[in-house]
mmCIF file of N, CA and C in Angstrom:
data_model
loop_
_atom_site.group_PDB
_atom_site.id
_atom_site.type_symbol
_atom_site.label_atom_id
_atom_site.label_comp_id
_atom_site.label_asym_id
_atom_site.label_seq_id
_atom_site.Cartn_x
_atom_site.Cartn_y
_atom_site.Cartn_z
ATOM 1 N N MET A 1 9.714 7.126 -32.771
ATOM 2 C CA MET A 1 10.231 5.827 -33.169
ATOM 3 C C MET A 1 11.701 5.735 -32.776
ATOM 4 N N ASP A 2 12.106 4.631 -32.221
ATOM 5 C CA ASP A 2 13.475 4.472 -31.730
ATOM 6 C C ASP A 2 14.340 3.701 -32.713
ATOM 7 N N GLU A 3 14.365 4.110 -33.939
ATOM 8 C CA GLU A 3 15.046 3.388 -35.012
ATOM 9 C C GLU A 3 16.483 2.971 -34.672
ATOM 10 N N PRO A 4 17.350 3.837 -34.090
ATOM 11 C CA PRO A 4 18.700 3.371 -33.799
ATOM 12 C C PRO A 4 18.741 2.171 -32.853
ATOM 13 N N LEU A 5 17.699 1.957 -32.056
ATOM 14 C CA LEU A 5 17.663 0.836 -31.128
ATOM 15 C C LEU A 5 16.693 -0.241 -31.592
ATOM 16 N N ALA A 6 16.248 -0.161 -32.838
ATOM 17 C CA ALA A 6 15.198 -1.050 -33.337
ATOM 18 C C ALA A 6 15.559 -2.520 -33.220
ATOM 19 N N HIS A 7 16.832 -2.857 -33.298
ATOM 20 C CA HIS A 7 17.229 -4.252 -33.282
ATOM 21 C C HIS A 7 17.451 -4.784 -31.877
ATOM 22 N N GLY A 8 17.544 -3.915 -30.897
ATOM 23 C CA GLY A 8 17.669 -4.346 -29.516
ATOM 24 C C GLY A 8 18.923 -5.149 -29.225
ATOM 25 N N MET A 9 18.945 -5.772 -28.069
ATOM 26 C CA MET A 9 20.049 -6.629 -27.659
ATOM 27 C C MET A 9 19.498 -8.001 -27.341
ATOM 28 N N LEU A 10 20.373 -8.990 -27.404
ATOM 29 C CA LEU A 10 19.995 -10.371 -27.139
ATOM 30 C C LEU A 10 20.630 -10.856 -25.842
ATOM 31 N N ASP A 11 20.070 -11.920 -25.288
ATOM 32 C CA ASP A 11 20.635 -12.581 -24.126
ATOM 33 C C ASP A 11 20.125 -14.020 -24.138
ATOM 34 N N GLN A 12 20.770 -14.885 -23.409
ATOM 35 C CA GLN A 12 20.316 -16.268 -23.298
ATOM 36 C C GLN A 12 19.028 -16.310 -22.484
ATOM 37 N N PRO A 13 18.096 -17.208 -22.828
ATOM 38 C CA PRO A 13 16.881 -17.342 -22.015
ATOM 39 C C PRO A 13 17.239 -17.766 -20.593
ATOM 40 N N ARG A 14 16.470 -17.284 -19.641
ATOM 41 C CA ARG A 14 16.713 -17.667 -18.249
ATOM 42 C C ARG A 14 15.391 -17.710 -17.495
ATOM 43 N N THR A 15 15.416 -18.350 -16.351
ATOM 44 C CA THR A 15 14.233 -18.490 -15.509
ATOM 45 C C THR A 15 14.408 -17.603 -14.283
ATOM 46 N N PHE A 16 13.348 -16.926 -13.892
ATOM 47 C CA PHE A 16 13.387 -16.068 -12.719
ATOM 48 C C PHE A 16 12.484 -16.656 -11.646
ATOM 49 N N ARG A 17 12.900 -16.566 -10.401
ATOM 50 C CA ARG A 17 12.112 -17.074 -9.272
ATOM 51 C C ARG A 17 11.123 -16.013 -8.829
ATOM 52 N N SER A 18 9.946 -16.447 -8.477
ATOM 53 C CA SER A 18 8.936 -15.495 -8.010
ATOM 54 C C SER A 18 9.385 -14.881 -6.684
ATOM 55 N N GLY A 19 8.946 -13.667 -6.465
ATOM 56 C CA GLY A 19 9.289 -12.974 -5.235
ATOM 57 C C GLY A 19 10.632 -12.280 -5.258
ATOM 58 N N ARG A 20 11.383 -12.422 -6.328
ATOM 59 C CA ARG A 20 12.694 -11.764 -6.446
ATOM 60 C C ARG A 20 12.662 -10.807 -7.627
ATOM 61 N N LEU A 21 13.309 -9.689 -7.452
ATOM 62 C CA LEU A 21 13.422 -8.716 -8.536
ATOM 63 C C LEU A 21 14.814 -8.821 -9.130
ATOM 64 N N PRO A 22 14.912 -9.374 -10.333
ATOM 65 C CA PRO A 22 16.240 -9.491 -10.945
ATOM 66 C C PRO A 22 16.760 -8.121 -11.361
ATOM 67 N N GLY A 23 18.042 -7.937 -11.223
ATOM 68 C CA GLY A 23 18.667 -6.693 -11.662
ATOM 69 C C GLY A 23 19.076 -6.804 -13.120
ATOM 70 N N GLU A 24 18.430 -6.069 -13.964
ATOM 71 C CA GLU A 24 18.756 -6.055 -15.395
ATOM 72 C C GLU A 24 18.996 -4.624 -15.836
ATOM 73 N N THR A 25 20.066 -4.415 -16.565
ATOM 74 C CA THR A 25 20.352 -3.119 -17.162
ATOM 75 C C THR A 25 20.611 -3.358 -18.636
ATOM 76 N N TRP A 26 19.795 -2.769 -19.497
ATOM 77 C CA TRP A 26 19.941 -2.934 -20.936
ATOM 78 C C TRP A 26 20.505 -1.652 -21.536
ATOM 79 N N GLN A 27 21.445 -1.809 -22.458
ATOM 80 C CA GLN A 27 22.127 -0.688 -23.125
ATOM 81 C C GLN A 27 22.929 0.136 -22.117
ATOM 82 N N GLY A 28 23.391 -0.503 -21.032
ATOM 83 C CA GLY A 28 24.192 0.186 -20.021
ATOM 84 C C GLY A 28 25.598 0.450 -20.534
ATOM 85 N N ALA A 29 26.180 1.528 -20.066
ATOM 86 C CA ALA A 29 27.509 1.934 -20.522
ATOM 87 C C ALA A 29 28.535 0.881 -20.097
ATOM 88 N N ILE A 30 29.569 0.721 -20.795
ATOM 89 C CA ILE A 30 29.827 1.342 -22.099
ATOM 90 C C ILE A 30 29.506 0.306 -23.160
ATOM 91 N N VAL A 31 28.732 0.703 -24.169
ATOM 92 C CA VAL A 31 28.374 -0.199 -25.254
ATOM 93 C C VAL A 31 29.561 -0.251 -26.204
ATOM 94 N N ARG A 32 30.089 -1.482 -26.378
ATOM 95 C CA ARG A 32 31.310 -1.656 -27.174
ATOM 96 C C ARG A 32 31.360 -3.083 -27.698
ATOM 97 N N PRO A 33 32.287 -3.369 -28.640
ATOM 98 C CA PRO A 33 32.465 -4.744 -29.109
ATOM 99 C C PRO A 33 33.110 -5.593 -28.016
ATOM 100 N N SER A 34 32.666 -6.820 -27.903
ATOM 101 C CA SER A 34 33.314 -7.790 -27.017
ATOM 102 C C SER A 34 32.702 -9.147 -27.298
ATOM 103 N N ILE A 35 33.257 -10.157 -26.686
ATOM 104 C CA ILE A 35 32.705 -11.507 -26.798
ATOM 105 C C ILE A 35 32.098 -11.831 -25.444
ATOM 106 N N PRO A 36 30.773 -11.725 -25.315
ATOM 107 C CA PRO A 36 30.151 -11.964 -24.015
ATOM 108 C C PRO A 36 30.352 -13.401 -23.545
ATOM 109 N N ALA A 37 30.563 -13.568 -22.251
ATOM 110 C CA ALA A 37 30.674 -14.908 -21.671
ATOM 111 C C ALA A 37 29.412 -15.694 -21.977
ATOM 112 N N GLY A 38 29.577 -16.954 -22.345
ATOM 113 C CA GLY A 38 28.429 -17.805 -22.614
ATOM 114 C C GLY A 38 27.791 -17.598 -23.966
ATOM 115 N N THR A 39 28.466 -16.864 -24.846
ATOM 116 C CA THR A 39 27.914 -16.617 -26.177
ATOM 117 C C THR A 39 27.702 -17.947 -26.897
ATOM 118 N N ALA A 40 26.550 -18.100 -27.499
ATOM 119 C CA ALA A 40 26.208 -19.350 -28.181
ATOM 120 C C ALA A 40 27.033 -19.559 -29.445
ATOM 121 N N THR A 41 27.549 -18.494 -30.026
ATOM 122 C CA THR A 41 28.320 -18.608 -31.265
ATOM 123 C C THR A 41 29.696 -17.973 -31.073
ATOM 124 N N PRO A 42 30.616 -18.682 -30.418
ATOM 125 C CA PRO A 42 31.929 -18.093 -30.148
ATOM 126 C C PRO A 42 32.799 -18.013 -31.398
ATOM 127 N N THR A 43 33.807 -17.151 -31.322
ATOM 128 C CA THR A 43 34.807 -17.071 -32.374
ATOM 129 C C THR A 43 35.767 -18.242 -32.191
ATOM 130 N N VAL A 44 35.936 -19.039 -33.242
ATOM 131 C CA VAL A 44 36.803 -20.210 -33.173
ATOM 132 C C VAL A 44 37.517 -20.401 -34.501
ATOM 133 N N ARG A 45 38.586 -21.162 -34.449
ATOM 134 C CA ARG A 45 39.246 -21.623 -35.671
ATOM 135 C C ARG A 45 38.954 -23.108 -35.792
ATOM 136 N N GLU A 46 38.403 -23.496 -36.931
ATOM 137 C CA GLU A 46 38.120 -24.895 -37.218
ATOM 138 C C GLU A 46 38.865 -25.266 -38.485
ATOM 139 N N GLY A 47 40.018 -25.917 -38.310
ATOM 140 C CA GLY A 47 40.849 -26.271 -39.461
ATOM 141 C C GLY A 47 41.319 -25.024 -40.188
ATOM 142 N N ASN A 48 40.931 -24.900 -41.455
ATOM 143 C CA ASN A 48 41.349 -23.754 -42.268
ATOM 144 C C ASN A 48 40.265 -22.685 -42.345
ATOM 145 N N LEU A 49 39.401 -22.647 -41.343
ATOM 146 C CA LEU A 49 38.320 -21.667 -41.321
ATOM 147 C C LEU A 49 38.314 -20.931 -39.983
ATOM 148 N N LEU A 50 38.401 -19.620 -40.051
ATOM 149 C CA LEU A 50 38.308 -18.772 -38.872
ATOM 150 C C LEU A 50 36.880 -18.241 -38.831
ATOM 151 N N ARG A 51 36.125 -18.654 -37.822
ATOM 152 C CA ARG A 51 34.718 -18.242 -37.684
ATOM 153 C C ARG A 51 34.653 -17.057 -36.720
ATOM 154 N N LEU A 52 34.604 -15.857 -37.285
ATOM 155 C CA LEU A 52 34.517 -14.643 -36.482
ATOM 156 C C LEU A 52 33.068 -14.426 -36.068
ATOM 157 N N ARG A 53 32.819 -14.278 -34.779
ATOM 158 C CA ARG A 53 31.479 -14.028 -34.249
ATOM 159 C C ARG A 53 31.592 -13.051 -33.083
ATOM 160 N N ILE A 54 31.943 -11.811 -33.403
ATOM 161 C CA ILE A 54 32.121 -10.788 -32.385
ATOM 162 C C ILE A 54 31.045 -9.725 -32.559
ATOM 163 N N PRO A 55 30.102 -9.640 -31.617
ATOM 164 C CA PRO A 55 29.063 -8.620 -31.715
ATOM 165 C C PRO A 55 29.669 -7.218 -31.618
ATOM 166 N N GLU A 56 29.162 -6.325 -32.445
ATOM 167 C CA GLU A 56 29.688 -4.964 -32.456
ATOM 168 C C GLU A 56 29.298 -4.186 -31.203
ATOM 169 N N PHE A 57 28.178 -4.573 -30.586
ATOM 170 C CA PHE A 57 27.695 -3.827 -29.424
ATOM 171 C C PHE A 57 27.316 -4.779 -28.288
ATOM 172 N N THR A 58 28.016 -4.663 -27.167
ATOM 173 C CA THR A 58 27.639 -5.361 -25.943
ATOM 174 C C THR A 58 27.549 -4.293 -24.856
ATOM 175 N N ASP A 59 26.782 -4.579 -23.813
ATOM 176 C CA ASP A 59 26.648 -3.569 -22.760
ATOM 177 C C ASP A 59 27.300 -4.043 -21.468
ATOM 178 N N SER A 60 27.016 -3.351 -20.373
ATOM 179 C CA SER A 60 27.671 -3.636 -19.098
ATOM 180 C C SER A 60 27.108 -4.870 -18.384
ATOM 181 N N GLN A 61 26.009 -5.431 -18.883
ATOM 182 C CA GLN A 61 25.408 -6.629 -18.287
ATOM 183 C C GLN A 61 25.943 -7.858 -19.023
ATOM 184 N N PRO A 62 26.564 -8.819 -18.325
ATOM 185 C CA PRO A 62 27.072 -10.014 -19.011
ATOM 186 C C PRO A 62 25.977 -10.706 -19.835
ATOM 187 N N GLY A 63 26.315 -11.052 -21.058
ATOM 188 C CA GLY A 63 25.399 -11.785 -21.924
ATOM 189 C C GLY A 63 24.604 -10.928 -22.891
ATOM 190 N N HIS A 64 24.502 -9.624 -22.665
ATOM 191 C CA HIS A 64 23.744 -8.760 -23.572
ATOM 192 C C HIS A 64 24.599 -8.385 -24.784
ATOM 193 N N TRP A 65 24.029 -8.552 -25.966
ATOM 194 C CA TRP A 65 24.786 -8.203 -27.170
ATOM 195 C C TRP A 65 23.847 -7.910 -28.328
ATOM 196 N N SER A 66 24.384 -7.175 -29.308
ATOM 197 C CA SER A 66 23.650 -6.923 -30.545
ATOM 198 C C SER A 66 24.646 -6.686 -31.666
ATOM 199 N N ARG A 67 24.135 -6.815 -32.860
ATOM 200 C CA ARG A 67 24.918 -6.580 -34.063
ATOM 201 C C ARG A 67 24.334 -5.392 -34.799
ATOM 202 N N THR A 68 25.069 -4.931 -35.791
ATOM 203 C CA THR A 68 24.573 -3.788 -36.549
ATOM 204 C C THR A 68 23.415 -4.163 -37.451
ATOM 205 N N SER A 69 23.309 -5.444 -37.829
ATOM 206 C CA SER A 69 22.183 -5.848 -38.674
ATOM 207 C C SER A 69 21.211 -6.671 -37.854
ATOM 208 N N ALA A 70 20.012 -6.816 -38.383
ATOM 209 C CA ALA A 70 18.977 -7.576 -37.683
ATOM 210 C C ALA A 70 19.065 -9.054 -38.009
ATOM 211 N N GLY A 71 20.182 -9.495 -38.574
ATOM 212 C CA GLY A 71 20.336 -10.888 -38.932
ATOM 213 C C GLY A 71 19.647 -11.240 -40.232
ATOM 214 N N ASP A 72 19.362 -10.224 -41.053
ATOM 215 C CA ASP A 72 18.673 -10.475 -42.309
ATOM 216 C C ASP A 72 19.628 -10.895 -43.422
ATOM 217 N N GLY A 73 20.922 -10.878 -43.121
ATOM 218 C CA GLY A 73 21.910 -11.293 -44.113
ATOM 219 C C GLY A 73 22.193 -10.255 -45.167
ATOM 220 N N LEU A 74 21.537 -9.112 -45.106
ATOM 221 C CA LEU A 74 21.731 -8.076 -46.104
ATOM 222 C C LEU A 74 22.780 -7.056 -45.690
ATOM 223 N N GLY A 75 23.240 -7.157 -44.454
ATOM 224 C CA GLY A 75 24.272 -6.239 -43.982
ATOM 225 C C GLY A 75 23.764 -4.832 -43.745
ATOM 226 N N GLU A 76 22.456 -4.659 -43.587
ATOM 227 C CA GLU A 76 21.919 -3.333 -43.339
ATOM 228 C C GLU A 76 22.357 -2.853 -41.972
ATOM 229 N N VAL A 77 22.771 -1.598 -41.914
ATOM 230 C CA VAL A 77 23.220 -1.008 -40.668
ATOM 231 C C VAL A 77 22.192 0.039 -40.254
ATOM 232 N N PRO A 78 21.699 -0.037 -38.999
ATOM 233 C CA PRO A 78 20.744 0.975 -38.549
ATOM 234 C C PRO A 78 21.304 2.382 -38.711
ATOM 235 N N GLN A 79 20.429 3.328 -38.960
ATOM 236 C CA GLN A 79 20.828 4.713 -39.133
ATOM 237 C C GLN A 79 21.671 5.153 -37.952
ATOM 238 N N GLY A 80 22.820 5.751 -38.214
ATOM 239 C CA GLY A 80 23.681 6.242 -37.161
ATOM 240 C C GLY A 80 24.743 5.271 -36.704
ATOM 241 N N ASP A 81 24.716 4.019 -37.140
ATOM 242 C CA ASP A 81 25.737 3.049 -36.755
ATOM 243 C C ASP A 81 26.756 2.892 -37.876
ATOM 244 N N LEU A 82 28.025 3.018 -37.531
ATOM 245 C CA LEU A 82 29.113 2.847 -38.484
ATOM 246 C C LEU A 82 30.066 1.806 -37.917
ATOM 247 N N VAL A 83 30.399 0.796 -38.715
ATOM 248 C CA VAL A 83 31.275 -0.276 -38.256
ATOM 249 C C VAL A 83 32.279 -0.608 -39.345
ATOM 250 N N SER A 84 33.530 -0.823 -38.951
ATOM 251 C CA SER A 84 34.541 -1.311 -39.892
ATOM 252 C C SER A 84 35.414 -2.328 -39.168
ATOM 253 N N ALA A 85 35.895 -3.307 -39.924
ATOM 254 C CA ALA A 85 36.743 -4.352 -39.357
ATOM 255 C C ALA A 85 37.893 -4.648 -40.308
ATOM 256 N N ASP A 86 39.056 -4.893 -39.743
ATOM 257 C CA ASP A 86 40.232 -5.290 -40.515
ATOM 258 C C ASP A 86 40.903 -6.448 -39.782
ATOM 259 N N LEU A 87 41.184 -7.517 -40.525
ATOM 260 C CA LEU A 87 41.873 -8.677 -39.978
ATOM 261 C C LEU A 87 43.301 -8.685 -40.501
ATOM 262 N N TYR A 88 44.261 -8.933 -39.586
ATOM 263 C CA TYR A 88 45.671 -8.984 -39.958
ATOM 264 C C TYR A 88 46.228 -10.365 -39.646
ATOM 265 N N ARG A 89 47.011 -10.898 -40.576
ATOM 266 C CA ARG A 89 47.706 -12.172 -40.411
ATOM 267 C C ARG A 89 49.194 -11.865 -40.412
ATOM 268 N N ASP A 90 49.856 -12.121 -39.285
ATOM 269 C CA ASP A 90 51.281 -11.803 -39.143
ATOM 270 C C ASP A 90 51.588 -10.375 -39.589
ATOM 271 N N GLY A 91 50.716 -9.444 -39.217
ATOM 272 C CA GLY A 91 50.935 -8.022 -39.499
ATOM 273 C C GLY A 91 50.461 -7.558 -40.866
ATOM 274 N N GLU A 92 50.061 -8.468 -41.739
ATOM 275 C CA GLU A 92 49.591 -8.112 -43.084
ATOM 276 C C GLU A 92 48.063 -8.148 -43.119
ATOM 277 N N LYS A 93 47.462 -7.099 -43.686
ATOM 278 C CA LYS A 93 46.009 -7.026 -43.774
ATOM 279 C C LYS A 93 45.463 -8.118 -44.686
ATOM 280 N N VAL A 94 44.427 -8.835 -44.208
ATOM 281 C CA VAL A 94 43.780 -9.897 -44.977
ATOM 282 C C VAL A 94 42.662 -9.264 -45.806
ATOM 283 N N ALA A 95 42.671 -9.504 -47.098
ATOM 284 C CA ALA A 95 41.662 -8.932 -47.989
ATOM 285 C C ALA A 95 40.301 -9.583 -47.757
ATOM 286 N N GLY A 96 39.246 -8.819 -48.008
ATOM 287 C CA GLY A 96 37.893 -9.360 -47.985
ATOM 288 C C GLY A 96 37.238 -9.465 -46.626
ATOM 289 N N VAL A 97 37.867 -8.912 -45.597
ATOM 290 C CA VAL A 97 37.264 -8.949 -44.268
ATOM 291 C C VAL A 97 36.722 -7.553 -43.966
ATOM 292 N N SER A 98 35.405 -7.459 -43.838
ATOM 293 C CA SER A 98 34.780 -6.163 -43.578
ATOM 294 C C SER A 98 33.892 -6.202 -42.338
ATOM 295 N N SER A 99 33.851 -7.365 -41.700
ATOM 296 C CA SER A 99 32.955 -7.555 -40.564
ATOM 297 C C SER A 99 33.603 -8.495 -39.564
ATOM 298 N N ALA A 100 33.201 -8.368 -38.305
ATOM 299 C CA ALA A 100 33.669 -9.279 -37.260
ATOM 300 C C ALA A 100 32.682 -10.426 -37.074
ATOM 301 N N TRP A 101 31.828 -10.640 -38.079
ATOM 302 C CA TRP A 101 30.824 -11.706 -38.037
ATOM 303 C C TRP A 101 30.789 -12.361 -39.412
ATOM 304 N N GLN A 102 31.820 -13.130 -39.726
ATOM 305 C CA GLN A 102 31.911 -13.816 -41.004
ATOM 306 C C GLN A 102 32.903 -14.955 -40.885
ATOM 307 N N ASP A 103 32.892 -15.850 -41.875
ATOM 308 C CA ASP A 103 33.864 -16.939 -41.948
ATOM 309 C C ASP A 103 34.986 -16.513 -42.885
ATOM 310 N N VAL A 104 36.227 -16.795 -42.487
ATOM 311 C CA VAL A 104 37.399 -16.417 -43.279
ATOM 312 C C VAL A 104 38.267 -17.658 -43.485
ATOM 313 N N SER A 105 38.563 -17.975 -44.736
ATOM 314 C CA SER A 105 39.489 -19.074 -45.036
ATOM 315 C C SER A 105 40.887 -18.636 -44.662
ATOM 316 N N VAL A 106 41.620 -19.526 -43.975
ATOM 317 C CA VAL A 106 42.968 -19.201 -43.515
ATOM 318 C C VAL A 106 43.930 -20.317 -43.923
ATOM 319 N N PRO A 107 45.221 -19.992 -44.064
ATOM 320 C CA PRO A 107 46.203 -21.021 -44.407
ATOM 321 C C PRO A 107 46.343 -22.055 -43.299
ATOM 322 N N ASP A 108 46.872 -23.199 -43.659
ATOM 323 C CA ASP A 108 47.040 -24.311 -42.731
ATOM 324 C C ASP A 108 48.088 -24.026 -41.659
ATOM 325 N N ALA A 109 49.057 -23.204 -41.953
ATOM 326 C CA ALA A 109 50.186 -22.963 -41.050
ATOM 327 C C ALA A 109 49.777 -22.153 -39.819
ATOM 328 N N PRO A 110 50.440 -22.425 -38.682
ATOM 329 C CA PRO A 110 50.189 -21.598 -37.491
ATOM 330 C C PRO A 110 50.604 -20.156 -37.776
ATOM 331 N N THR A 111 49.845 -19.218 -37.276
ATOM 332 C CA THR A 111 50.144 -17.803 -37.500
ATOM 333 C C THR A 111 49.449 -16.951 -36.458
ATOM 334 N N ARG A 112 49.812 -15.677 -36.374
ATOM 335 C CA ARG A 112 49.185 -14.735 -35.440
ATOM 336 C C ARG A 112 48.155 -13.907 -36.189
ATOM 337 N N TYR A 113 46.995 -13.704 -35.545
ATOM 338 C CA TYR A 113 45.935 -12.887 -36.121
ATOM 339 C C TYR A 113 45.593 -11.746 -35.181
ATOM 340 N N ARG A 114 45.208 -10.621 -35.757
ATOM 341 C CA ARG A 114 44.700 -9.478 -34.995
ATOM 342 C C ARG A 114 43.506 -8.925 -35.753
ATOM 343 N N LEU A 115 42.437 -8.665 -35.037
ATOM 344 C CA LEU A 115 41.249 -8.069 -35.628
ATOM 345 C C LEU A 115 41.080 -6.678 -35.040
ATOM 346 N N ASP A 116 41.001 -5.674 -35.898
ATOM 347 C CA ASP A 116 40.715 -4.305 -35.468
ATOM 348 C C ASP A 116 39.269 -4.013 -35.820
ATOM 349 N N LEU A 117 38.502 -3.592 -34.836
ATOM 350 C CA LEU A 117 37.075 -3.334 -35.027
ATOM 351 C C LEU A 117 36.752 -1.940 -34.508
ATOM 352 N N SER A 118 36.186 -1.106 -35.380
ATOM 353 C CA SER A 118 35.796 0.256 -35.006
ATOM 354 C C SER A 118 34.293 0.399 -35.118
ATOM 355 N N THR A 119 33.693 1.049 -34.123
ATOM 356 C CA THR A 119 32.262 1.313 -34.150
ATOM 357 C C THR A 119 32.031 2.787 -33.833
ATOM 358 N N ALA A 120 30.948 3.318 -34.364
ATOM 359 C CA ALA A 120 30.567 4.696 -34.061
ATOM 360 C C ALA A 120 29.059 4.834 -34.206
ATOM 361 N N ARG A 121 28.513 5.683 -33.375
ATOM 362 C CA ARG A 121 27.078 5.987 -33.447
ATOM 363 C C ARG A 121 26.938 7.502 -33.475
ATOM 364 N N ASP A 122 26.283 8.000 -34.527
ATOM 365 C CA ASP A 122 26.133 9.450 -34.622
ATOM 366 C C ASP A 122 24.686 9.903 -34.463
ATOM 367 N N SER A 123 23.831 9.012 -33.998
ATOM 368 C CA SER A 123 22.440 9.349 -33.731
ATOM 369 C C SER A 123 22.343 10.224 -32.481
ATOM 370 N N GLU A 124 21.359 11.091 -32.439
ATOM 371 C CA GLU A 124 21.123 11.935 -31.263
ATOM 372 C C GLU A 124 20.810 11.113 -30.020
ATOM 373 N N ASP A 125 20.354 9.859 -30.204
ATOM 374 C CA ASP A 125 19.977 9.017 -29.076
ATOM 375 C C ASP A 125 21.166 8.607 -28.219
ATOM 376 N N TRP A 126 22.367 8.654 -28.769
ATOM 377 C CA TRP A 126 23.555 8.216 -28.040
ATOM 378 C C TRP A 126 24.315 9.445 -27.569
ATOM 379 N N LYS A 127 24.484 9.557 -26.263
ATOM 380 C CA LYS A 127 25.119 10.738 -25.664
ATOM 381 C C LYS A 127 26.559 10.488 -25.221
ATOM 382 N N ALA A 128 26.883 9.245 -24.840
ATOM 383 C CA ALA A 128 28.222 8.932 -24.325
ATOM 384 C C ALA A 128 28.707 7.630 -24.957
ATOM 385 N N GLY A 129 30.008 7.454 -24.990
ATOM 386 C CA GLY A 129 30.573 6.233 -25.536
ATOM 387 C C GLY A 129 30.134 5.997 -26.969
ATOM 388 N N VAL A 130 30.202 7.031 -27.790
ATOM 389 C CA VAL A 130 29.639 6.941 -29.145
ATOM 390 C C VAL A 130 30.596 6.331 -30.162
ATOM 391 N N SER A 131 31.835 6.064 -29.772
ATOM 392 C CA SER A 131 32.740 5.402 -30.705
ATOM 393 C C SER A 131 33.747 4.566 -29.926
ATOM 394 N N THR A 132 34.202 3.479 -30.576
ATOM 395 C CA THR A 132 35.187 2.599 -29.965
ATOM 396 C C THR A 132 36.164 2.112 -31.027
ATOM 397 N N ASP A 133 37.364 1.824 -30.604
ATOM 398 C CA ASP A 133 38.367 1.145 -31.428
ATOM 399 C C ASP A 133 38.881 -0.007 -30.581
ATOM 400 N N THR A 134 38.673 -1.223 -31.074
ATOM 401 C CA THR A 134 39.013 -2.426 -30.322
ATOM 402 C C THR A 134 39.914 -3.320 -31.157
ATOM 403 N N SER A 135 40.960 -3.864 -30.570
ATOM 404 C CA SER A 135 41.836 -4.821 -31.254
ATOM 405 C C SER A 135 41.890 -6.089 -30.429
#
């Protein structure tokens, strides 16, 4: 059973032409947090709400991404996946931010934000690129 990969990765639907072999690489190195181009749910600020939508795991193929949970809303993390997130406003840590996939109320005033996101995989299935620190 491939439990650490049970949730897989997502991509936008696409059409393939017959007679052509599309080049697809899934879970290609290096798997890390990023905001894939064309993501349907981008990170944005809407008024006093910062909508963080940064997948913890993306691969080397544009558009491929996954999160630590299966989208069940329970925050379950597959065995071997460890994720932590810290949001800073003008250098001060913002309380209550534990994920890069949540809505955060923010003050009306213009300010600088930084998100630190750490991921690690300690499952035997992962041989390289088993941890990342991204800001």
